[in-house]
Coordinates of C-alpha atoms and ligand atoms in Angstrom, one line a residue:
M1 CA -58.5 -65.2 -35.1
N2 CA -56.9 -66.7 -38.2
K3 CA -53.4 -65.5 -39.2
E4 CA -54.7 -63.2 -42.0
D5 CA -57.1 -61.4 -39.8
L6 CA -54.5 -61.2 -37.1
W7 CA -52.0 -59.4 -39.5
E8 CA -54.7 -57.1 -40.8
A9 CA -55.6 -56.1 -37.3
V10 CA -51.9 -55.5 -36.6
L11 CA -51.6 -53.3 -39.7
A12 CA -54.7 -51.4 -38.8
Q13 CA -53.2 -50.6 -35.4
I14 CA -49.8 -49.7 -36.7
Q15 CA -51.3 -47.4 -39.3
F16 CA -52.3 -45.1 -36.5
N17 CA -48.8 -45.0 -35.0
I18 CA -46.7 -44.1 -37.9
S19 CA -46.9 -41.6 -40.8
P20 CA -48.9 -42.7 -43.8
A21 CA -45.9 -42.3 -46.0
N22 CA -43.8 -44.6 -43.8
F23 CA -46.7 -47.1 -43.5
A24 CA -47.2 -47.2 -47.3
T25 CA -43.5 -47.8 -47.8
W26 CA -42.7 -50.4 -45.3
L27 CA -45.9 -52.2 -44.5
K28 CA -48.3 -52.0 -47.4
N29 CA -46.8 -54.9 -49.3
T30 CA -46.3 -57.3 -46.4
G31 CA -48.3 -60.4 -45.7
V32 CA -48.5 -63.2 -43.2
I33 CA -47.1 -66.6 -44.2
S34 CA -47.5 -68.6 -41.1
K35 CA -48.0 -68.6 -37.3
K36 CA -46.5 -71.5 -35.5
D37 CA -45.1 -72.2 -32.0
G38 CA -45.2 -68.5 -31.0
T39 CA -43.5 -67.3 -34.2
V40 CA -45.2 -65.3 -36.8
W41 CA -43.6 -65.3 -40.3
I42 CA -44.2 -62.1 -42.3
S43 CA -43.4 -61.8 -46.0
V44 CA -41.8 -58.6 -47.2
P45 CA -41.1 -57.6 -50.8
N46 CA -37.3 -57.1 -50.6
S47 CA -34.3 -57.3 -48.3
F48 CA -34.1 -53.7 -47.3
S49 CA -37.8 -53.7 -46.3
R50 CA -36.8 -56.7 -44.1
E51 CA -33.9 -54.8 -42.5
W52 CA -36.0 -51.7 -41.9
L53 CA -38.8 -53.7 -40.3
E54 CA -36.4 -55.6 -38.2
N55 CA -34.5 -52.6 -37.0
K56 CA -37.2 -49.9 -36.8
Y57 CA -40.6 -51.4 -36.5
N58 CA -40.1 -54.8 -34.9
K59 CA -40.9 -53.6 -31.5
I60 CA -44.3 -52.1 -32.4
I61 CA -45.1 -55.0 -34.6
L62 CA -44.4 -57.5 -31.9
K63 CA -46.3 -55.5 -29.3
A64 CA -49.3 -55.2 -31.5
L65 CA -49.2 -59.0 -32.3
H66 CA -48.8 -59.9 -28.7
G67 CA -51.6 -57.6 -27.7
L68 CA -53.9 -59.5 -30.1
D69 CA -52.6 -63.0 -29.5
E70 CA -50.7 -63.7 -26.3
D71 CA -49.0 -66.8 -27.8
V72 CA -46.9 -64.7 -30.2
K73 CA -43.4 -64.3 -28.9
E74 CA -41.4 -63.6 -32.0
V75 CA -41.7 -62.2 -35.5
K76 CA -39.6 -63.2 -38.5
Y77 CA -39.4 -61.5 -41.8
V78 CA -38.9 -63.3 -45.1
V79 CA -38.3 -61.8 -48.5
E80 CA -40.8 -63.3 -50.7
K81 CA -40.6 -61.8 -54.1
A82 CA -37.8 -59.9 -55.8
G83 CA -39.8 -57.1 -57.4
L84 CA -43.1 -55.4 -57.4
K85 CA -45.5 -57.3 -59.6
I86 CA -46.6 -54.6 -62.0
G87 CA -50.2 -55.1 -63.1
S88 CA -50.7 -58.3 -61.1
Q89 CA -53.8 -58.8 -59.1
E90 CA -52.0 -59.1 -55.8
K91 CA -54.0 -58.1 -52.8
I92 CA -53.1 -54.7 -51.6
F93 CA -53.9 -53.6 -48.1
P94 CA -56.8 -51.1 -48.1
L95 CA -55.9 -47.9 -49.9
L96 CA -54.6 -45.1 -47.9
E97 CA -56.1 -41.7 -48.3
T98 CA -53.2 -40.4 -50.3
D99 CA -53.6 -43.1 -52.9
Q100 CA -56.9 -41.6 -53.9
L101 CA -55.4 -38.2 -54.5
E102 CA -54.5 -37.5 -58.1
L103 CA -51.8 -34.8 -58.0
P104 CA -53.9 -32.4 -55.9
E105 CA -53.7 -28.7 -56.7
F106 CA -52.7 -26.8 -53.6
N107 CA -53.1 -23.1 -53.0
I108 CA -50.6 -21.2 -51.0
D109 CA -52.4 -19.3 -48.3
K110 CA -52.0 -15.5 -48.8
G111 CA -51.9 -14.7 -45.1
T112 CA -49.5 -17.3 -43.8
N113 CA -47.7 -18.1 -47.1
L114 CA -48.1 -21.8 -46.2
N115 CA -48.4 -24.4 -48.9
P116 CA -50.7 -27.2 -47.6
R117 CA -48.8 -29.7 -49.7
Y118 CA -46.1 -29.8 -47.1
T119 CA -47.2 -31.9 -44.2
F120 CA -45.7 -34.3 -41.6
S121 CA -47.7 -37.1 -43.0
N122 CA -45.9 -37.0 -46.4
F123 CA -42.5 -36.4 -44.8
I124 CA -40.4 -39.5 -44.9
V125 CA -38.2 -40.1 -41.9
G126 CA -34.9 -41.8 -41.8
S127 CA -31.8 -41.5 -39.6
F128 CA -30.7 -38.5 -41.7
N129 CA -33.6 -36.4 -40.5
E130 CA -35.0 -38.1 -37.5
L131 CA -33.9 -35.5 -35.0
P132 CA -35.2 -32.4 -36.8
Q133 CA -38.5 -34.1 -37.6
A134 CA -39.1 -35.1 -34.0
A135 CA -38.2 -31.7 -32.8
A136 CA -40.4 -30.1 -35.4
I137 CA -43.4 -32.2 -34.2
A138 CA -42.7 -31.2 -30.6
V139 CA -42.6 -27.5 -31.7
S140 CA -45.8 -27.8 -33.6
R141 CA -47.6 -29.3 -30.5
E142 CA -46.4 -26.6 -28.1
P143 CA -45.3 -23.6 -30.1
G144 CA -43.1 -21.2 -28.1
L145 CA -42.6 -23.6 -25.2
V146 CA -40.2 -26.3 -26.2
Y147 CA -37.4 -25.4 -28.5
N148 CA -37.2 -21.7 -29.2
P149 CA -35.8 -20.8 -31.6
F150 CA -35.8 -24.0 -33.6
F151 CA -33.0 -23.9 -36.2
V152 CA -32.8 -26.5 -38.9
Y153 CA -29.9 -26.7 -41.3
G154 CA -28.9 -28.9 -44.2
G155 CA -28.0 -29.0 -47.9
V156 CA -30.1 -28.0 -50.9
G157 CA -33.2 -30.0 -51.6
L158 CA -33.1 -32.1 -48.4
G159 CA -36.4 -31.0 -46.9
K160 CA -35.9 -27.9 -44.8
T161 CA -38.7 -25.9 -46.4
H162 CA -40.9 -29.0 -46.3
L163 CA -40.3 -29.5 -42.6
L164 CA -40.7 -25.8 -41.6
Q165 CA -43.9 -25.5 -43.6
A166 CA -45.2 -28.8 -42.0
V167 CA -44.8 -27.2 -38.6
G168 CA -46.7 -24.1 -39.8
N169 CA -49.5 -26.2 -41.3
D170 CA -49.8 -28.3 -38.2
V171 CA -50.1 -25.3 -36.0
V172 CA -52.8 -23.9 -38.2
K173 CA -54.7 -27.1 -37.8
N174 CA -54.2 -27.5 -34.1
F175 CA -54.4 -23.9 -32.9
S176 CA -56.7 -22.0 -35.3
A177 CA -56.4 -18.8 -33.3
K178 CA -52.6 -18.5 -33.7
K179 CA -51.1 -16.1 -36.2
I180 CA -48.4 -17.7 -38.3
K181 CA -46.2 -16.4 -41.1
Y182 CA -43.7 -18.2 -43.3
I183 CA -41.3 -16.1 -45.1
P184 CA -38.1 -16.7 -47.0
A185 CA -35.3 -14.5 -45.6
E186 CA -34.7 -13.0 -49.1
K187 CA -38.3 -11.8 -49.2
F188 CA -38.1 -10.5 -45.7
T189 CA -35.0 -8.6 -46.7
S190 CA -36.7 -6.9 -49.6
E191 CA -39.7 -6.1 -47.4
V192 CA -37.3 -4.3 -44.9
V193 CA -35.6 -2.5 -47.7
S194 CA -38.8 -1.2 -49.3
S195 CA -40.4 -0.3 -46.0
I196 CA -37.3 1.8 -45.1
R197 CA -37.6 3.5 -48.5
N198 CA -41.3 4.1 -48.0
H199 CA -41.0 5.2 -44.4
S200 CA -43.3 2.4 -43.4
I201 CA -41.0 0.5 -41.1
E202 CA -43.4 0.9 -38.2
N203 CA -46.0 -1.1 -40.2
L204 CA -43.5 -3.8 -40.8
K205 CA -42.6 -4.0 -37.1
A206 CA -46.2 -4.2 -36.2
K207 CA -46.9 -6.9 -38.8
Y208 CA -44.2 -9.2 -37.5
R209 CA -44.4 -8.6 -33.8
Q210 CA -48.1 -9.6 -33.5
L211 CA -47.3 -13.1 -34.7
D212 CA -47.4 -16.3 -32.6
V213 CA -45.2 -18.3 -35.0
L214 CA -42.6 -16.7 -37.3
I215 CA -40.9 -19.0 -39.8
L216 CA -37.9 -17.5 -41.6
D217 CA -36.5 -19.8 -44.3
D218 CA -32.9 -19.7 -45.6
V219 CA -31.5 -17.2 -43.1
Q220 CA -28.1 -17.6 -44.8
F221 CA -29.4 -14.9 -47.1
L222 CA -29.2 -12.4 -44.2
A223 CA -25.4 -12.5 -44.5
G224 CA -24.1 -9.0 -44.9
K225 CA -27.6 -7.4 -44.9
E226 CA -27.0 -5.1 -41.9
K227 CA -30.3 -3.3 -41.8
T228 CA -32.3 -6.4 -42.2
Q229 CA -30.3 -8.1 -39.5
E230 CA -30.9 -5.3 -37.2
E231 CA -34.6 -5.3 -37.8
F232 CA -34.8 -9.0 -37.5
F233 CA -32.8 -8.9 -34.2
H234 CA -35.5 -6.6 -32.6
T235 CA -38.3 -8.6 -34.0
F236 CA -36.7 -11.8 -32.7
N237 CA -36.4 -10.3 -29.2
A238 CA -39.9 -8.9 -29.2
L239 CA -41.3 -12.3 -30.1
Y240 CA -39.0 -14.3 -27.9
E241 CA -39.8 -12.3 -24.8
K242 CA -43.5 -13.1 -25.3
N243 CA -42.8 -16.8 -25.8
K244 CA -43.7 -16.7 -29.4
Q245 CA -42.2 -19.4 -31.6
I246 CA -39.4 -18.6 -34.0
I247 CA -38.3 -21.2 -36.6
L248 CA -35.3 -20.7 -38.8
S249 CA -33.6 -22.7 -41.6
S250 CA -30.3 -22.3 -43.3
D251 CA -28.0 -24.3 -45.5
R252 CA -25.3 -24.2 -42.8
P253 CA -25.1 -23.9 -39.0
P254 CA -25.3 -20.4 -37.5
K255 CA -21.6 -20.3 -36.8
A256 CA -20.8 -20.8 -40.5
I257 CA -23.0 -18.0 -41.8
P258 CA -20.6 -15.3 -42.8
A259 CA -21.2 -11.6 -42.0
L260 CA -23.8 -12.4 -39.4
E261 CA -23.9 -10.1 -36.4
E262 CA -22.6 -11.9 -33.3
R263 CA -25.7 -11.0 -31.3
L264 CA -27.9 -12.6 -33.9
R265 CA -25.8 -15.6 -34.2
S266 CA -25.9 -16.2 -30.4
R267 CA -29.7 -15.8 -30.6
F268 CA -29.9 -18.5 -33.3
E269 CA -27.8 -20.8 -31.2
G270 CA -29.9 -20.2 -28.1
G271 CA -32.5 -22.9 -28.8
M272 CA -32.5 -26.2 -30.6
I273 CA -30.2 -26.7 -33.7
A274 CA -30.9 -29.8 -35.7
D275 CA -29.3 -30.8 -39.0
I276 CA -30.7 -32.8 -41.9
S277 CA -27.8 -34.9 -43.3
L278 CA -27.9 -37.0 -46.5
P279 CA -30.4 -39.8 -46.8
D280 CA -29.0 -43.3 -47.1
F281 CA -29.9 -45.7 -49.9
E282 CA -32.8 -47.3 -48.1
T283 CA -34.3 -44.0 -47.3
R284 CA -33.9 -42.8 -50.9
M285 CA -35.8 -46.0 -51.9
A286 CA -38.5 -45.3 -49.3
I287 CA -38.9 -41.7 -50.6
L288 CA -39.2 -42.9 -54.2
K289 CA -41.7 -45.6 -53.2
A290 CA -43.8 -43.3 -51.1
K291 CA -43.9 -40.7 -53.8
S292 CA -44.8 -43.1 -56.6
Q293 CA -47.6 -44.5 -54.3
E294 CA -48.8 -41.0 -53.8
R295 CA -49.1 -40.6 -57.6
K296 CA -50.6 -44.1 -57.9
V297 CA -47.8 -45.4 -60.1
E298 CA -45.8 -48.5 -59.5
L299 CA -42.4 -48.6 -61.1
P300 CA -40.2 -51.7 -61.3
E301 CA -37.9 -52.4 -58.4
D302 CA -34.7 -52.2 -60.5
V303 CA -35.8 -48.9 -61.9
L304 CA -36.2 -47.4 -58.4
N305 CA -33.0 -49.0 -57.4
Y306 CA -31.2 -47.3 -60.3
I307 CA -32.6 -43.9 -59.4
A308 CA -31.8 -44.2 -55.7
S309 CA -28.2 -45.3 -56.5
S310 CA -27.6 -42.5 -59.0
I311 CA -29.1 -39.6 -57.1
Q312 CA -27.7 -39.4 -53.6
R313 CA -27.7 -35.8 -52.4
N314 CA -30.9 -34.1 -53.2
I315 CA -34.5 -35.2 -52.7
R316 CA -35.8 -32.6 -55.1
E317 CA -33.7 -34.3 -57.8
L318 CA -35.1 -37.7 -56.8
E319 CA -38.6 -36.3 -57.3
G320 CA -37.6 -34.8 -60.6
A321 CA -36.3 -38.1 -61.9
L322 CA -39.4 -39.8 -60.7
N323 CA -41.7 -37.3 -62.4
R324 CA -40.0 -37.9 -65.7
L325 CA -40.6 -41.6 -65.4
I326 CA -44.2 -41.1 -64.4
A327 CA -44.7 -38.9 -67.4
Y328 CA -43.3 -41.6 -69.6
Q329 CA -45.6 -44.2 -68.0
R330 CA -48.7 -42.0 -68.5
I331 CA -47.9 -41.5 -72.2
N332 CA -46.9 -45.0 -73.0
T333 CA -49.3 -46.7 -70.6
Q334 CA -46.5 -49.0 -69.4
P335 CA -43.7 -48.5 -66.9
P336 CA -40.3 -47.8 -68.3
D337 CA -37.8 -50.6 -68.0
L338 CA -34.3 -50.2 -66.8
E339 CA -32.9 -49.5 -70.3
I340 CA -35.5 -46.8 -71.0
T341 CA -35.0 -45.3 -67.6
K342 CA -31.2 -45.0 -68.2
A343 CA -31.9 -43.2 -71.5
L344 CA -34.6 -41.0 -70.0
L345 CA -32.3 -39.9 -67.1
K346 CA -29.1 -39.8 -69.0
K347 CA -29.1 -36.1 -69.4
T348 CA -29.9 -35.3 -65.8
L349 CA -27.5 -37.7 -64.3
S350 CA -24.6 -36.7 -66.5
S351 CA -25.4 -33.0 -66.3
P352 CA -22.5 -30.7 -65.3
S353 CA -23.8 -30.5 -61.7
K354 CA -23.0 -34.2 -61.2
V355 CA -19.4 -33.8 -62.2
T356 CA -17.8 -30.7 -60.9
N357 CA -15.2 -28.4 -62.4
L358 CA -12.8 -25.7 -61.5
K359 CA -15.2 -22.8 -62.1
K360 CA -18.0 -24.4 -60.1
I361 CA -15.7 -25.0 -57.1
L362 CA -14.3 -21.4 -57.1
Q363 CA -17.8 -20.0 -57.5
T364 CA -19.2 -22.1 -54.7
V365 CA -16.4 -21.3 -52.3
A366 CA -16.6 -17.6 -53.0
E367 CA -20.3 -17.5 -52.6
F368 CA -20.1 -19.6 -49.4
Y369 CA -17.7 -17.2 -47.7
D370 CA -19.5 -14.1 -49.2
L371 CA -16.5 -13.1 -51.3
K372 CA -16.1 -12.3 -55.0
E373 CA -14.4 -15.0 -57.1
R374 CA -11.7 -12.6 -58.0
D375 CA -10.9 -12.1 -54.3
L376 CA -10.0 -15.7 -54.1
L377 CA -7.6 -15.3 -57.0
A378 CA -6.0 -12.0 -55.9
C379 CA -2.8 -11.6 -53.9
S380 CA -4.4 -10.3 -50.8
R381 CA -3.1 -11.7 -47.5
K382 CA -6.1 -10.7 -45.5
K383 CA -7.1 -13.4 -43.0
E384 CA -10.7 -13.5 -44.3
I385 CA -9.5 -14.4 -47.7
I386 CA -6.6 -16.7 -46.9
K387 CA -8.8 -19.4 -45.3
P388 CA -11.4 -19.5 -48.2
R389 CA -8.5 -19.6 -50.6
H390 CA -6.9 -22.6 -48.8
V391 CA -10.3 -24.3 -48.8
A392 CA -10.6 -23.7 -52.5
I393 CA -7.2 -25.2 -53.1
Y394 CA -8.0 -28.2 -50.9
L395 CA -11.2 -28.9 -52.8
L396 CA -9.6 -28.4 -56.2
R397 CA -7.1 -31.1 -55.2
T398 CA -9.5 -33.5 -53.5
E399 CA -12.3 -33.3 -56.0
L400 CA -10.6 -32.7 -59.3
K401 CA -7.1 -34.3 -58.5
L402 CA -5.5 -31.3 -60.2
S403 CA -1.7 -31.0 -59.9
Y404 CA -0.3 -28.4 -57.5
P405 CA 1.4 -26.3 -60.2
F406 CA -1.8 -26.3 -62.2
I407 CA -3.8 -25.2 -59.2
G408 CA -1.2 -22.5 -58.5
K409 CA -1.5 -21.2 -62.0
K410 CA -5.3 -21.1 -61.8
I411 CA -5.3 -19.5 -58.3
G412 CA -3.7 -16.2 -59.2
G413 CA -0.3 -17.5 -60.3
K414 CA 0.7 -18.9 -56.9
D415 CA 3.9 -20.9 -56.5
H416 CA 3.2 -24.7 -56.1
T417 CA 4.8 -24.7 -52.6
T418 CA 2.2 -22.1 -51.5
V419 CA -0.5 -24.4 -52.9
I420 CA 0.9 -27.5 -51.1
H421 CA 1.0 -25.5 -47.9
G422 CA -2.7 -24.4 -48.3
Y423 CA -3.8 -28.0 -49.1
K424 CA -1.9 -29.5 -46.1
K425 CA -3.1 -26.8 -43.8
I426 CA -6.8 -27.6 -44.5
M427 CA -6.1 -31.3 -44.5
N428 CA -4.6 -31.2 -41.0
E429 CA -7.0 -28.7 -39.6
I430 CA -10.1 -30.7 -40.7
L431 CA -8.9 -33.5 -38.4
K432 CA -8.9 -31.2 -35.4
D433 CA -11.6 -28.7 -36.1
E434 CA -15.2 -29.9 -36.3
N435 CA -16.4 -26.6 -37.6
L436 CA -14.0 -26.6 -40.5
K437 CA -14.9 -30.2 -41.4
E438 CA -18.5 -29.2 -41.4
E439 CA -17.9 -26.3 -43.7
V440 CA -16.0 -28.4 -46.1
D441 CA -18.7 -31.1 -46.1
L442 CA -21.3 -28.4 -46.8
L443 CA -19.2 -27.0 -49.6
R444 CA -19.0 -30.5 -51.1
Q445 CA -22.7 -30.9 -50.9
R446 CA -23.2 -27.6 -52.7
I447 CA -20.6 -28.3 -55.3
Y448 CA -22.5 -31.5 -56.3
G449 CA -25.9 -30.9 -54.8
I450 CA -27.6 -28.3 -57.1
Ligands
ADP1 P1 -34.8 -27.5 -49.1 O1 -35.7 -26.5 -48.5 O2 -34.0 -28.2 -48.0 O3 -34.0 -27.1 -50.2 P2 -37.3 -28.8 -49.8 O4 -38.0 -28.8 -48.5 O5 -37.7 -27.7 -50.8 O6 -35.7 -28.7 -49.6 O7 -37.4 -30.2 -50.4 C1 -37.3 -30.5 -51.8 C2 -38.3 -31.5 -52.3 O8 -38.1 -32.7 -51.7 C3 -39.7 -31.0 -51.9 O9 -40.6 -31.4 -52.9 C4 -40.0 -31.9 -50.7 O10 -41.4 -32.1 -50.5 C5 -39.2 -33.1 -50.9 N1 -38.7 -33.7 -49.7 C6 -37.7 -33.4 -49.0 N2 -37.5 -34.1 -47.9 C7 -38.5 -35.0 -47.9 C8 -38.9 -36.1 -47.0 N3 -38.2 -36.4 -45.9 N4 -40.0 -36.8 -47.4 C9 -40.7 -36.5 -48.4 N5 -40.4 -35.5 -49.3 C10 -39.3 -34.8 -49.1
MG2 MG1 -35.9 -24.5 -49.0

C-alpha cells in the first residue's frame, strides 16, 4: 500500500470512531508526507491541530496505522501551511454527509418537543464538556439504567439544551417505542399553574407519569415555585420508581438553586451531576471550524482566530458572529478579511454585555439569589440578604475596581468599613468554601455571558 492509500484507509477507519464534527475539524485537512523507518509524517494545517492530534488522537491514529502496516511504530505531525487556502484546488478528503446539507430546515416534533438539529454528531467535545457528553451518551444507550437522574449544569449558551436534546433524539432513534418528552421548566410551571386553575391536574399527572424519558431544561426556574415543585417531586418519584430516565439541566448546581425544596434538591443530587465549563481557545476554534464546514463556508484562519479570541464564554455568541460573517460572504461572494471582520463584529464585541457595569452586577446578583434589587440595597440584616450583598460588594470591587466609599454610597449608603468587611469576608471564604467559589464563578459568567 502506498502512503497515500494508507492514510486514506486510516482516515476511513477513524471516521467511524469519532463524531463527524470532530473528524471534520481535526482530520479533514491532514495529509501524509512520508513514511520512512517506521515513522509516518502527517501534515496538519496549524499548530493547534497538531497539539490536538498529538494529545487526543495519537493513540487511535497509531493503532489504525499499525493495524494496516505493521512496520509503523510512530507518527509525527508537521504544520504545513499557515492558513486555509481559500478557493485553492487542494484535495479535500471525501465530503462528509453534513457538508452536503445546506442549512436544513428542521421541524420540532410536537409530541416530544425535540428539535432534530441537536445531535451528538454535531456536538463538539473538548475537555470543558467531555464528562457530560460521555454521560449523556451512556444515558441515551441505556435510559433509566445508568445515571438517574442525570443533571447537567453550566453557563448560558454552553450547550446544555443541545446535549439534553441530543439524548432525546438518540433515544427516539434507538428505542422507537419509548415515550419521551422535552420541556423547559418554565413551560412545565405554566402547565402546572393552568391545570390547577382548570382542575385538570389529573390529566397532567397522567401525561408525565407515562413517560420513559422526561427531560426538564433549566430547572433553576423552579426556584420559589412551590406548587410546581411539589408536582414535579411526585412526578419525579413516580418515574424514578419505575426506572424511567429523568434528565435535568440548570445554570448552576442543585445546591446553588435558591428556594428549592430540600427533598427535591436531594433527588437532583441523587444521580450523576456533570458540569459544562468554558471551552478553551482550541475548542472554540474547533467549534467555529466545524460550524463553518457544516455551512460549506471556509473563512480565513486569522478571522476564525480573531473570533475565537474575542468571544470566550458563550457558544451561541460564537455562532452568531460566524453567521454574520457567512452572510457577508454570501452577499459579497468572498470571505471577509480581518479588517472587515473587525468592523462587522465591532458592535457585538463592544456591546454592553462585554463590559459590565454596576447595574448589571446588582441585577445579576439579585436575580441569582432570587431577591429584588432593592433588597440588596436596603438596611436589612437578614442572613439571606447579607450574603448576597457581600457577594455584590465583592464583585463590584473585583470587576469594576470601584472604591470602597463609592460602593458604600451605591449599596444603600453603607459606611466604607462595612464595605471592606463584606469584600474581605467573601475573599477569604472563597478560599475555603468550594460552593461559594462556584457561585461567584457562575455569577461572573452570567455578568459577562449574556
Ligand atoms: P444552553 O442551553 O447551555 O444555553 P444551547 O444548548 O442552547 O446552550 O447552545 C447554544 C448554541 O451553541 C446552540 O446553537 C448549540 O447548538 C451550540 N452549541 C453549544 N455547545 C456546542 C458544542 N459543544 N458543539 C456544537 N455546538 C454547540
Ligand atoms: Mg438552554
